[in-house]
Short mmCIF file of C-alpha atoms and ligand atoms in Angstrom, two decimals:
data_model
loop_
_atom_site.label_atom_id
_atom_site.label_comp_id
_atom_site.label_asym_id
_atom_site.label_seq_id
_atom_site.Cartn_x
_atom_site.Cartn_y
_atom_site.Cartn_z
CA MET A 1 49.32 -39.43 2.56
CA SER A 2 46.12 -37.97 1.14
CA THR A 3 44.02 -35.60 3.18
CA PHE A 4 40.95 -37.17 1.63
CA PRO A 5 39.66 -40.35 3.30
CA LYS A 6 40.19 -43.62 1.48
CA ASN A 7 36.50 -44.06 0.71
CA PHE A 8 35.89 -40.46 -0.38
CA LEU A 9 33.05 -40.35 -2.91
CA TRP A 10 34.51 -38.54 -5.88
CA GLY A 11 32.12 -38.06 -8.77
CA GLY A 12 29.71 -35.87 -10.62
CA ALA A 13 26.07 -34.75 -10.40
CA THR A 14 23.13 -34.34 -12.74
CA ALA A 15 19.32 -34.16 -12.75
CA ALA A 16 16.86 -36.21 -14.79
CA ASN A 17 15.09 -33.24 -16.40
CA GLN A 18 18.36 -31.69 -17.53
CA LEU A 19 20.09 -34.88 -18.65
CA GLU A 20 17.77 -37.68 -19.75
CA GLY A 21 15.61 -36.52 -22.64
CA GLY A 22 13.16 -39.23 -23.75
CA TYR A 23 10.40 -37.05 -22.29
CA ASN A 24 7.57 -39.05 -23.83
CA LEU A 25 9.18 -42.48 -24.13
CA ASP A 26 8.06 -45.70 -22.50
CA GLY A 27 5.05 -44.25 -20.75
CA LYS A 28 6.66 -41.18 -19.12
CA GLY A 29 4.19 -38.40 -18.28
CA LEU A 30 4.86 -34.71 -18.73
CA SER A 31 6.73 -32.96 -15.99
CA THR A 32 6.77 -29.31 -15.11
CA ALA A 33 10.32 -29.11 -16.44
CA ASP A 34 9.15 -30.30 -19.88
CA MET A 35 7.16 -27.08 -20.15
CA VAL A 36 10.10 -24.72 -19.77
CA LYS A 37 10.93 -23.34 -23.20
CA PHE A 38 14.17 -21.96 -24.53
CA VAL A 39 14.15 -18.21 -24.72
CA PRO A 40 16.95 -16.81 -26.83
CA LYS A 41 18.67 -13.85 -25.25
CA ASN A 42 21.84 -11.90 -25.54
CA ILE A 43 22.44 -10.91 -22.04
CA SER A 44 24.40 -13.85 -20.79
CA LYS A 45 27.38 -12.93 -22.92
CA GLY A 46 29.74 -10.36 -21.48
CA LYS A 47 29.48 -10.71 -17.72
CA ASN A 48 25.92 -9.61 -17.42
CA THR A 49 24.32 -10.60 -14.16
CA GLU A 50 20.66 -10.22 -15.08
CA VAL A 51 18.60 -13.22 -15.96
CA VAL A 52 15.47 -12.45 -17.87
CA SER A 53 14.34 -15.63 -19.50
CA TYR A 54 11.92 -16.81 -16.93
CA GLN A 55 8.45 -17.67 -18.01
CA THR A 56 5.57 -16.90 -15.79
CA VAL A 57 3.99 -19.80 -14.01
CA ASN A 58 0.90 -19.47 -16.16
CA GLU A 59 2.95 -19.64 -19.35
CA ILE A 60 4.64 -22.79 -18.15
CA LEU A 61 1.52 -24.53 -17.18
CA HIS A 62 -0.62 -23.58 -20.15
CA GLY A 63 1.72 -22.28 -22.83
CA LEU A 64 2.13 -25.17 -25.19
CA HIS A 65 3.21 -23.51 -28.47
CA LYS A 66 3.93 -25.54 -31.54
CA ASN A 67 7.05 -23.74 -32.65
CA GLU A 68 8.76 -23.39 -29.32
CA TYR A 69 11.76 -25.45 -28.35
CA TYR A 70 11.70 -27.19 -25.01
CA PRO A 71 15.31 -28.20 -24.24
CA LYS A 72 14.58 -30.24 -21.12
CA ARG A 73 12.60 -32.66 -23.19
CA GLU A 74 15.78 -33.64 -24.96
CA GLY A 75 18.33 -33.10 -22.22
CA SER A 76 21.60 -34.62 -23.32
CA HIS A 77 20.04 -37.83 -24.69
CA PHE A 78 21.19 -39.81 -21.67
CA TYR A 79 18.13 -42.03 -22.11
CA GLU A 80 19.77 -43.51 -25.20
CA HIS A 81 23.42 -42.87 -24.31
CA TYR A 82 23.53 -43.95 -20.66
CA LYS A 83 25.85 -46.90 -21.18
CA GLU A 84 28.36 -44.83 -23.08
CA ASP A 85 28.13 -41.97 -20.58
CA ILE A 86 28.58 -44.21 -17.54
CA ALA A 87 31.56 -45.88 -19.23
CA LEU A 88 33.15 -42.43 -19.58
CA MET A 89 32.47 -41.71 -15.88
CA ALA A 90 34.05 -45.00 -15.01
CA GLU A 91 37.06 -44.12 -17.12
CA MET A 92 37.49 -41.02 -15.00
CA GLY A 93 37.38 -43.28 -11.96
CA PHE A 94 34.07 -41.98 -10.51
CA LYS A 95 33.18 -43.48 -7.14
CA CYS A 96 29.79 -41.85 -7.09
CA PHE A 97 27.20 -40.50 -9.51
CA ARG A 98 24.50 -38.15 -8.33
CA MET A 99 21.35 -38.36 -10.48
CA SER A 100 17.67 -37.94 -9.98
CA ILE A 101 14.66 -40.07 -10.76
CA SER A 102 11.99 -38.45 -12.86
CA TRP A 103 8.76 -38.73 -10.86
CA PRO A 104 6.50 -38.76 -13.98
CA ARG A 105 8.61 -41.54 -15.48
CA ILE A 106 7.41 -43.69 -12.53
CA TYR A 107 4.00 -42.23 -11.99
CA PRO A 108 3.08 -40.38 -15.23
CA THR A 109 0.35 -38.26 -13.69
CA GLY A 110 1.39 -38.78 -10.09
CA GLU A 111 -1.96 -40.37 -9.33
CA GLU A 112 -1.74 -43.90 -10.79
CA LYS A 113 -2.15 -46.72 -8.33
CA VAL A 114 0.51 -48.83 -10.06
CA PRO A 115 3.91 -47.52 -11.12
CA ASN A 116 5.09 -47.53 -14.74
CA GLU A 117 7.23 -50.67 -15.04
CA GLU A 118 9.07 -49.35 -18.09
CA GLY A 119 10.20 -46.34 -16.13
CA LEU A 120 11.36 -48.46 -13.21
CA LYS A 121 13.29 -50.74 -15.58
CA PHE A 122 15.14 -47.78 -17.03
CA TYR A 123 16.56 -46.89 -13.64
CA ASP A 124 17.28 -50.56 -12.89
CA ASN A 125 19.42 -50.56 -16.03
CA VAL A 126 21.14 -47.30 -15.09
CA PHE A 127 21.93 -48.52 -11.55
CA ASN A 128 23.13 -51.88 -12.83
CA GLU A 129 25.47 -50.12 -15.20
CA LEU A 130 26.83 -47.91 -12.43
CA LEU A 131 27.29 -50.83 -10.02
CA LYS A 132 29.13 -52.79 -12.78
CA TYR A 133 31.85 -50.14 -12.42
CA ASN A 134 31.51 -49.88 -8.60
CA ILE A 135 30.03 -46.39 -8.90
CA GLU A 136 27.76 -45.60 -5.97
CA PRO A 137 24.52 -43.88 -7.05
CA LEU A 138 23.35 -40.91 -5.03
CA VAL A 139 19.72 -40.39 -5.90
CA THR A 140 17.55 -37.23 -5.64
CA LEU A 141 13.83 -38.04 -5.68
CA SER A 142 12.68 -34.60 -6.73
CA HIS A 143 15.09 -32.38 -8.62
CA TYR A 144 13.18 -29.37 -9.87
CA GLU A 145 10.26 -31.30 -11.36
CA THR A 146 6.79 -32.57 -10.55
CA PRO A 147 4.26 -34.38 -12.71
CA LEU A 148 2.53 -31.62 -14.65
CA ASN A 149 -0.86 -33.02 -13.73
CA LEU A 150 -0.14 -32.44 -10.03
CA ALA A 151 0.93 -28.86 -10.66
CA LEU A 152 -2.28 -28.15 -12.60
CA LYS A 153 -4.72 -30.08 -10.46
CA TYR A 154 -3.42 -29.32 -6.99
CA ASN A 155 -1.31 -26.19 -7.41
CA GLY A 156 1.65 -28.42 -6.75
CA TRP A 157 2.96 -28.50 -3.21
CA GLN A 158 0.52 -25.91 -1.96
CA SER A 159 -1.84 -28.83 -1.44
CA ARG A 160 -1.34 -31.36 1.29
CA GLU A 161 -2.34 -34.17 -1.10
CA LEU A 162 1.14 -33.91 -2.60
CA ILE A 163 2.67 -35.40 0.56
CA ASP A 164 0.89 -38.77 0.17
CA LEU A 165 1.42 -38.82 -3.62
CA PHE A 166 5.12 -38.14 -3.15
CA ILE A 167 5.49 -40.71 -0.41
CA LYS A 168 3.81 -43.33 -2.62
CA TYR A 169 6.41 -42.51 -5.32
CA ALA A 170 9.31 -42.45 -2.82
CA LYS A 171 8.24 -45.79 -1.30
CA THR A 172 8.15 -47.36 -4.77
CA CYS A 173 11.71 -46.16 -5.51
CA LEU A 174 13.18 -46.95 -2.07
CA THR A 175 11.73 -50.44 -2.18
CA ARG A 176 12.58 -51.26 -5.78
CA TYR A 177 16.18 -50.01 -5.52
CA LYS A 178 16.87 -50.93 -1.88
CA ASP A 179 19.85 -53.10 -2.76
CA LYS A 180 21.23 -50.82 -5.42
CA VAL A 181 21.14 -47.33 -3.93
CA LYS A 182 22.29 -46.37 -0.46
CA TYR A 183 22.39 -42.52 -0.59
CA TRP A 184 19.15 -40.60 -1.06
CA ILE A 185 18.02 -36.98 -1.08
CA ALA A 186 14.33 -36.08 -1.05
CA PHE A 187 14.38 -32.61 -2.62
CA ASN A 188 17.08 -30.82 -4.52
CA GLU A 189 17.88 -27.32 -3.23
CA ILE A 190 14.70 -27.22 -1.25
CA ASN A 191 15.34 -23.55 -0.48
CA MET A 192 15.17 -22.43 -4.12
CA SER A 193 11.41 -22.37 -3.95
CA LEU A 194 11.82 -18.93 -2.44
CA ASN A 195 13.47 -17.65 -5.57
CA VAL A 196 12.41 -19.51 -8.64
CA PRO A 197 8.76 -20.44 -8.74
CA TYR A 198 8.80 -23.30 -11.20
CA SER A 199 12.22 -24.82 -10.78
CA GLY A 200 12.52 -24.31 -7.08
CA ALA A 201 11.23 -27.68 -5.96
CA ALA A 202 8.39 -27.17 -8.42
CA ILE A 203 6.19 -25.13 -6.22
CA PHE A 204 3.82 -23.28 -8.41
CA ILE A 205 3.16 -19.93 -7.02
CA GLU A 206 3.04 -16.69 -8.93
CA LYS A 207 5.36 -14.10 -7.46
CA THR A 208 6.75 -16.53 -5.03
CA CYS A 209 9.40 -13.99 -4.07
CA ASN A 210 6.86 -12.28 -1.93
CA PRO A 211 6.77 -13.64 1.55
CA ASN A 212 3.42 -15.29 1.40
CA SER A 213 1.65 -18.05 3.20
CA ALA A 214 1.35 -20.22 0.07
CA THR A 215 5.09 -20.43 -0.40
CA PHE A 216 5.73 -21.43 3.16
CA GLN A 217 2.76 -23.75 3.26
CA ALA A 218 4.14 -25.60 0.23
CA LEU A 219 7.55 -25.73 1.90
CA HIS A 220 6.01 -27.08 5.06
CA HIS A 221 4.50 -29.91 3.04
CA GLN A 222 7.93 -30.62 1.60
CA PHE A 223 9.49 -30.59 5.05
CA VAL A 224 6.95 -33.16 6.24
CA ALA A 225 7.48 -35.23 3.08
CA SER A 226 11.27 -35.14 3.65
CA ALA A 227 10.87 -36.37 7.18
CA LEU A 228 8.52 -39.11 6.07
CA VAL A 229 11.01 -40.26 3.47
CA LYS A 230 13.53 -40.65 6.27
CA LYS A 231 10.98 -42.44 8.41
CA ILE A 232 9.91 -45.05 5.79
CA SER A 233 13.43 -45.46 4.41
CA LYS A 234 14.82 -47.00 7.56
CA LYS A 235 12.07 -49.61 7.57
CA ILE A 236 12.92 -50.56 4.03
CA ASN A 237 16.70 -50.66 4.53
CA PRO A 238 18.31 -49.56 7.78
CA ASN A 239 21.55 -48.90 5.92
CA PHE A 240 20.07 -46.15 3.83
CA LYS A 241 21.65 -42.69 4.26
CA ILE A 242 19.26 -39.80 3.76
CA GLY A 243 20.59 -36.31 3.15
CA SER A 244 19.43 -32.72 3.06
CA MET A 245 20.19 -30.62 0.01
CA VAL A 246 20.30 -26.82 0.22
CA GLY A 247 21.58 -24.32 -2.31
CA MET A 248 24.15 -22.38 -0.29
CA SER A 249 24.00 -18.71 -1.16
CA LEU A 250 26.67 -17.49 1.20
CA PHE A 251 26.58 -13.82 2.18
CA TYR A 252 29.38 -11.50 3.35
CA PRO A 253 28.85 -8.04 4.80
CA TYR A 254 29.43 -5.35 2.18
CA THR A 255 31.13 -3.10 4.70
CA ASN A 256 32.38 -3.59 8.25
CA SER A 257 29.51 -1.63 9.74
CA PRO A 258 27.76 -3.64 12.46
CA LYS A 259 24.46 -3.06 10.62
CA ASP A 260 25.84 -4.78 7.54
CA VAL A 261 27.10 -7.63 9.68
CA LEU A 262 23.69 -8.06 11.24
CA LEU A 263 21.99 -7.95 7.81
CA THR A 264 24.46 -10.57 6.63
CA GLN A 265 23.74 -12.79 9.59
CA ASN A 266 20.04 -12.56 8.79
CA ALA A 267 20.66 -13.23 5.14
CA ASN A 268 22.64 -16.40 5.92
CA ARG A 269 19.80 -17.59 8.08
CA ILE A 270 17.90 -18.26 4.87
CA ASN A 271 20.20 -21.27 4.42
CA TYR A 272 20.23 -22.23 8.07
CA PHE A 273 16.48 -22.14 8.23
CA PHE A 274 16.35 -25.13 5.88
CA PHE A 275 19.14 -27.03 7.65
CA ASP A 276 17.48 -26.28 11.04
CA VAL A 277 14.29 -27.95 9.92
CA LEU A 278 15.83 -30.87 8.04
CA SER A 279 18.85 -31.51 10.19
CA LYS A 280 17.81 -30.34 13.67
CA GLY A 281 14.13 -31.03 13.25
CA ILE A 282 12.92 -27.64 14.43
CA TYR A 283 11.43 -24.47 13.00
CA PRO A 284 13.87 -21.87 14.33
CA SER A 285 12.53 -18.97 16.37
CA TYR A 286 13.70 -16.31 13.86
CA ALA A 287 11.53 -18.02 11.19
CA LYS A 288 8.53 -17.98 13.49
CA LYS A 289 9.10 -14.27 14.08
CA TYR A 290 9.36 -13.66 10.35
CA PHE A 291 6.07 -15.49 9.82
CA ARG A 292 4.38 -13.36 12.52
CA LYS A 293 5.76 -10.12 11.13
CA ASN A 294 4.68 -10.93 7.59
CA LYS A 295 1.32 -12.41 8.52
CA ILE A 296 2.30 -15.79 7.18
CA ASN A 297 -0.09 -18.46 8.33
CA ILE A 298 0.82 -22.05 7.86
CA LYS A 299 -1.54 -24.91 8.51
CA ILE A 300 0.45 -27.38 10.54
CA GLU A 301 -1.36 -30.60 11.34
CA TYR A 302 -1.34 -32.41 14.62
CA ASP A 303 1.80 -34.49 14.46
CA ASP A 304 3.68 -32.70 11.67
CA LEU A 305 6.22 -31.11 14.04
CA GLU A 306 6.87 -34.40 15.78
CA ILE A 307 7.47 -36.12 12.47
CA ILE A 308 9.90 -33.37 11.42
CA ASN A 309 11.58 -33.55 14.85
CA LYS A 310 12.01 -37.31 14.97
CA ASN A 311 13.18 -37.89 11.39
CA THR A 312 16.14 -35.70 10.71
CA VAL A 313 18.70 -36.40 7.98
CA ASP A 314 21.80 -38.56 8.30
CA PHE A 315 24.06 -36.17 6.40
CA ASN A 316 23.93 -32.61 5.16
CA SER A 317 24.59 -31.77 1.57
CA PHE A 318 24.61 -28.55 -0.32
CA SER A 319 25.49 -26.96 -3.65
CA TYR A 320 27.99 -24.17 -3.70
CA TYR A 321 28.76 -21.98 -6.75
CA TYR A 322 29.45 -18.46 -5.50
CA SER A 323 29.18 -15.97 -2.64
CA ASN A 324 27.46 -12.60 -2.45
CA CYS A 325 27.56 -9.48 -0.30
CA THR A 326 24.74 -7.73 1.35
CA GLY A 327 24.45 -4.49 3.27
CA GLU A 328 22.57 -1.30 3.98
CA LYS A 329 23.81 1.23 1.54
CA ILE A 330 23.85 -0.16 -1.89
CA ASN A 331 25.35 1.44 -4.85
CA LYS A 332 22.86 0.80 -7.65
CA LYS A 333 25.40 -0.31 -10.17
CA ASP A 334 26.74 -2.97 -7.77
CA LYS A 335 23.35 -4.56 -7.22
CA ILE A 336 22.95 -8.05 -8.50
CA LEU A 337 19.49 -8.86 -9.73
CA ALA A 338 19.92 -12.54 -9.52
CA PHE A 339 16.48 -14.00 -9.85
CA LEU A 340 13.01 -12.76 -10.67
CA PRO A 341 12.43 -9.13 -11.49
CA GLU A 342 10.08 -8.69 -8.55
CA GLN A 343 12.82 -9.60 -6.12
CA LYS A 344 13.88 -6.04 -5.60
CA ARG A 345 13.39 -5.32 -1.99
CA TYR A 346 15.23 -6.47 1.03
CA ASP A 347 13.71 -8.69 3.63
CA GLU A 348 15.22 -11.43 5.69
CA PHE A 349 14.36 -14.11 3.23
CA HIS A 350 15.20 -12.05 0.18
CA PRO A 351 18.32 -10.04 0.80
CA GLU A 352 19.80 -7.65 -1.69
CA LYS A 353 22.76 -9.10 -3.41
CA ILE A 354 25.72 -6.86 -4.06
CA ARG A 355 28.71 -7.42 -6.25
CA ASN A 356 31.92 -8.25 -4.43
CA ASN A 357 34.52 -6.36 -6.40
CA SER A 358 37.35 -8.45 -5.07
CA LEU A 359 36.09 -11.55 -6.88
CA GLU A 360 36.06 -12.50 -10.53
CA ILE A 361 32.77 -13.38 -12.09
CA THR A 362 31.70 -15.93 -14.65
CA ASP A 363 29.91 -15.15 -17.92
CA TRP A 364 26.67 -15.78 -16.05
CA GLY A 365 27.51 -13.43 -13.18
CA PHE A 366 28.49 -16.03 -10.58
CA GLN A 367 31.20 -14.68 -8.31
CA ILE A 368 34.06 -17.16 -8.05
CA ASP A 369 35.00 -17.67 -4.44
CA PRO A 370 36.71 -20.98 -3.48
CA ILE A 371 37.35 -19.84 0.10
CA GLY A 372 33.63 -19.33 0.46
CA LEU A 373 33.21 -23.07 0.06
CA ARG A 374 35.44 -23.60 3.06
CA ILE A 375 33.55 -20.99 5.06
CA ALA A 376 30.29 -22.76 4.15
CA ILE A 377 31.59 -26.20 5.13
CA ASN A 378 32.91 -24.83 8.44
CA GLU A 379 29.58 -23.21 9.19
CA ILE A 380 27.48 -26.24 8.42
CA TRP A 381 29.75 -28.51 10.42
CA ASP A 382 29.93 -26.21 13.42
CA ARG A 383 26.11 -25.92 13.50
CA TYR A 384 24.95 -29.42 12.73
CA ARG A 385 27.81 -31.91 13.38
CA LYS A 386 26.72 -34.31 10.69
CA PRO A 387 28.79 -35.63 7.78
CA ILE A 388 28.85 -33.25 4.83
CA PHE A 389 28.52 -34.01 1.16
CA ILE A 390 29.20 -31.37 -1.46
CA THR A 391 26.65 -32.45 -3.98
CA GLU A 392 27.11 -29.60 -6.50
CA ASN A 393 29.84 -27.17 -7.44
CA GLY A 394 31.32 -26.14 -10.78
CA LEU A 395 31.88 -23.61 -13.47
CA GLY A 396 29.15 -23.06 -16.07
CA THR A 397 30.69 -21.41 -19.11
CA TYR A 398 31.10 -21.48 -22.91
CA ASP A 399 33.42 -24.13 -24.29
CA ILE A 400 34.94 -24.33 -27.74
CA LEU A 401 35.19 -27.58 -29.63
CA THR A 402 38.30 -27.24 -31.78
CA SER A 403 38.59 -28.64 -35.33
CA ASP A 404 40.53 -31.61 -33.94
CA LYS A 405 37.70 -32.23 -31.43
CA LYS A 406 39.42 -31.05 -28.28
CA ILE A 407 38.16 -28.76 -25.52
CA HIS A 408 40.86 -26.83 -23.72
CA ASP A 409 39.02 -25.88 -20.54
CA ASP A 410 41.89 -24.82 -18.32
CA TYR A 411 39.52 -22.20 -16.73
CA ARG A 412 37.32 -25.07 -15.46
CA ILE A 413 40.31 -26.97 -14.13
CA LYS A 414 41.43 -23.88 -12.27
CA TYR A 415 37.96 -23.34 -10.73
CA LEU A 416 37.56 -26.93 -9.63
CA LYS A 417 41.15 -27.29 -8.37
CA GLU A 418 40.78 -24.27 -6.14
CA HIS A 419 37.48 -25.46 -4.69
CA ILE A 420 38.68 -29.03 -4.09
CA ASP A 421 41.76 -27.60 -2.39
CA GLN A 422 39.50 -25.82 0.10
CA ILE A 423 37.58 -29.06 0.81
CA GLY A 424 40.92 -30.71 1.55
CA LYS A 425 41.67 -28.01 4.09
CA CYS A 426 38.36 -28.69 5.88
CA ILE A 427 39.06 -32.42 5.98
CA ASP A 428 42.49 -31.64 7.29
CA GLU A 429 40.85 -29.86 10.20
CA GLY A 430 38.86 -32.96 11.00
CA ILE A 431 35.53 -32.18 9.28
CA PRO A 432 33.93 -35.32 7.89
CA VAL A 433 33.31 -34.35 4.27
CA ILE A 434 32.32 -37.64 2.67
CA GLY A 435 31.98 -36.80 -1.00
CA TYR A 436 32.19 -34.30 -3.84
CA THR A 437 30.03 -34.52 -6.93
CA SER A 438 30.76 -31.60 -9.21
CA TRP A 439 27.79 -30.33 -11.17
CA GLY A 440 26.92 -31.36 -14.71
CA CYS A 441 29.84 -33.81 -15.05
CA ILE A 442 28.54 -34.36 -18.57
CA ASP A 443 27.17 -31.22 -20.31
CA ILE A 444 23.46 -30.81 -19.68
CA VAL A 445 20.71 -28.22 -20.08
CA SER A 446 20.96 -25.29 -17.66
CA ALA A 447 18.32 -25.31 -14.94
CA GLY A 448 18.17 -21.54 -14.72
CA THR A 449 18.22 -20.46 -18.37
CA SER A 450 17.52 -23.68 -20.32
CA GLU A 451 20.61 -23.05 -22.41
CA ARG A 452 22.89 -25.82 -23.51
CA SER A 453 25.79 -23.48 -24.15
CA LYS A 454 26.28 -22.97 -20.43
CA ARG A 455 28.43 -25.99 -19.89
CA TYR A 456 29.77 -27.55 -16.67
CA GLY A 457 31.01 -30.97 -17.83
CA TYR A 458 34.21 -32.97 -18.15
CA ILE A 459 32.45 -34.55 -21.10
CA TYR A 460 31.35 -32.33 -23.99
CA VAL A 461 28.04 -33.06 -25.67
CA ASP A 462 27.93 -31.82 -29.22
CA ALA A 463 24.51 -30.13 -29.35
CA ASP A 464 23.60 -26.44 -29.26
CA ASP A 465 20.85 -24.43 -27.52
CA TYR A 466 18.31 -25.61 -30.12
CA GLY A 467 19.34 -29.25 -30.00
CA GLN A 468 21.27 -29.10 -33.27
CA GLY A 469 24.41 -31.26 -33.36
CA THR A 470 25.68 -34.77 -33.55
CA TRP A 471 25.20 -35.46 -29.81
CA LYS A 472 28.62 -37.09 -29.84
CA ARG A 473 30.56 -37.06 -26.59
CA TYR A 474 34.11 -35.63 -26.41
CA LYS A 475 36.53 -35.64 -23.49
CA LYS A 476 37.57 -32.17 -22.38
CA ASP A 477 41.01 -31.44 -20.90
CA SER A 478 39.31 -31.42 -17.50
CA PHE A 479 38.31 -35.04 -18.08
CA TYR A 480 41.98 -36.11 -17.97
CA TRP A 481 42.67 -33.77 -15.08
CA TYR A 482 39.80 -35.08 -12.92
CA LYS A 483 40.85 -38.67 -13.67
CA LYS A 484 44.22 -37.89 -12.08
CA VAL A 485 42.61 -36.16 -9.11
CA ILE A 486 40.54 -39.28 -8.38
CA GLU A 487 43.39 -41.70 -9.09
CA SER A 488 45.57 -39.81 -6.56
CA ASN A 489 42.64 -39.41 -4.13
CA GLY A 490 43.04 -35.65 -4.25
CA ASN A 491 46.83 -35.63 -3.86
CA VAL A 492 47.44 -34.36 -7.38
CA LEU A 493 45.31 -31.31 -8.09
C1 BG6 B 1 21.68 -25.86 -8.98
C2 BG6 B 1 20.67 -26.89 -9.44
O1 BG6 B 1 20.98 -24.75 -8.50
O2 BG6 B 1 22.46 -25.21 -9.90
C3 BG6 B 1 21.00 -27.46 -10.81
O3 BG6 B 1 20.45 -27.86 -8.47
C4 BG6 B 1 21.51 -26.41 -11.72
O4 BG6 B 1 19.87 -28.15 -11.29
C5 BG6 B 1 22.77 -25.84 -11.12
O5 BG6 B 1 21.72 -26.83 -13.01
C6 BG6 B 1 23.42 -24.78 -12.00
O6 BG6 B 1 22.51 -23.82 -12.41
P1 BG6 B 1 22.32 -23.48 -13.93
O7 BG6 B 1 21.21 -22.51 -13.99
O8 BG6 B 1 23.62 -22.92 -14.37
O9 BG6 B 1 22.04 -24.76 -14.61
#
């Protein structure tokens, strides 16, 4: 008998800005993601952990250069290929497909009174196609993008106006698709705003890595918006299931010194802070202390806290790719500079990341740690006691398309197998994990580096970092492997 429940939601995950393309078709407005250009670099080859290709916020908002290439405008041409792509997912036996709706496809500037019917129709078509194969859509309303106009005019989520504008958009989607979509997430990896200024929930703040009031003010607006999505959703369809989505950056102590253990506990609170607000409905006391210590002042309006408290999520979801270590005494060469260059110092919300030498790392410096996924699931279950959905996990790496059009990605199969095995162990212990959507089930543009050569998929898309290629789809070895996993409901890994 399978460890995995009969109705387990096996599938894959994507995001509109990395997958769709068609950035200016059928009335779509520009999104912040459309402004992220491709920056060629050499460092990702050869296990380098530094990422240097980030544009400044100012460049993203104002830097339209004729000769630059903007990969997220093209994605993987899903806009034209969605039928073929969904048929391939169905062939693998997908039960669930996580995708996002592009806000500016529905409200091009974010401020229109009436939504863009062409945009709404596109998602009707996508959902119809999924439902034709009994694939359950899981929809993120905001996955690393915001209408560009709102970023420019309001400084994005720093302004309270964004709450109403987002809720107008959310209401449109929840109402239109109420009989087609049951599972919803308001914001992808809501915690990433602390690390990546433009992709992290599209909060536009220069040097967001500093603990500043603007960052947390913007986050507060997103917390209120998340709770309001939950509130209005139940009126539209009481069967809706609304989830949190946090990027789990799990920390281990670098040494067994109590100080390192304490630092680690603090570091892991970065994740728990977000779950505490979204799933428990409270601002935890350690966050309040952090705000006091760092002179962070957030404007909280009269009933914000009550809204947050009364409208918590139905399930918790998170992405998991790797674990890190943190500690007091750091050997310089073991430091991982994972995000922006200014993120150099330690504080509770920005811990130092140290290489764990017992783990292998990917070409992009992600430390491979399947047991970490089990630890993360255990932690989230023990703390929040709500069903858990693993909404992202996977191996981003180079793939080779052979002359006979095959992709022998045994490395990916190994990574996924070991992670799924750990999920099985959690379920075996009685933890209600309800689904697993591995990241980038079809190759898409990288969120972090805008590369296309960092591939996660079971389905290969023949296009390079500059969009050169046939765009044909090819099944990787992992495609056939995952099909068997789903067919056997996780019995055959
Ligand atoms: C998650 C994001 O952080 O990680 C995805 O939700 C992203 O959008 C994924 O693509 C993998 O990161 P990257 O940078 O390899 O694309």
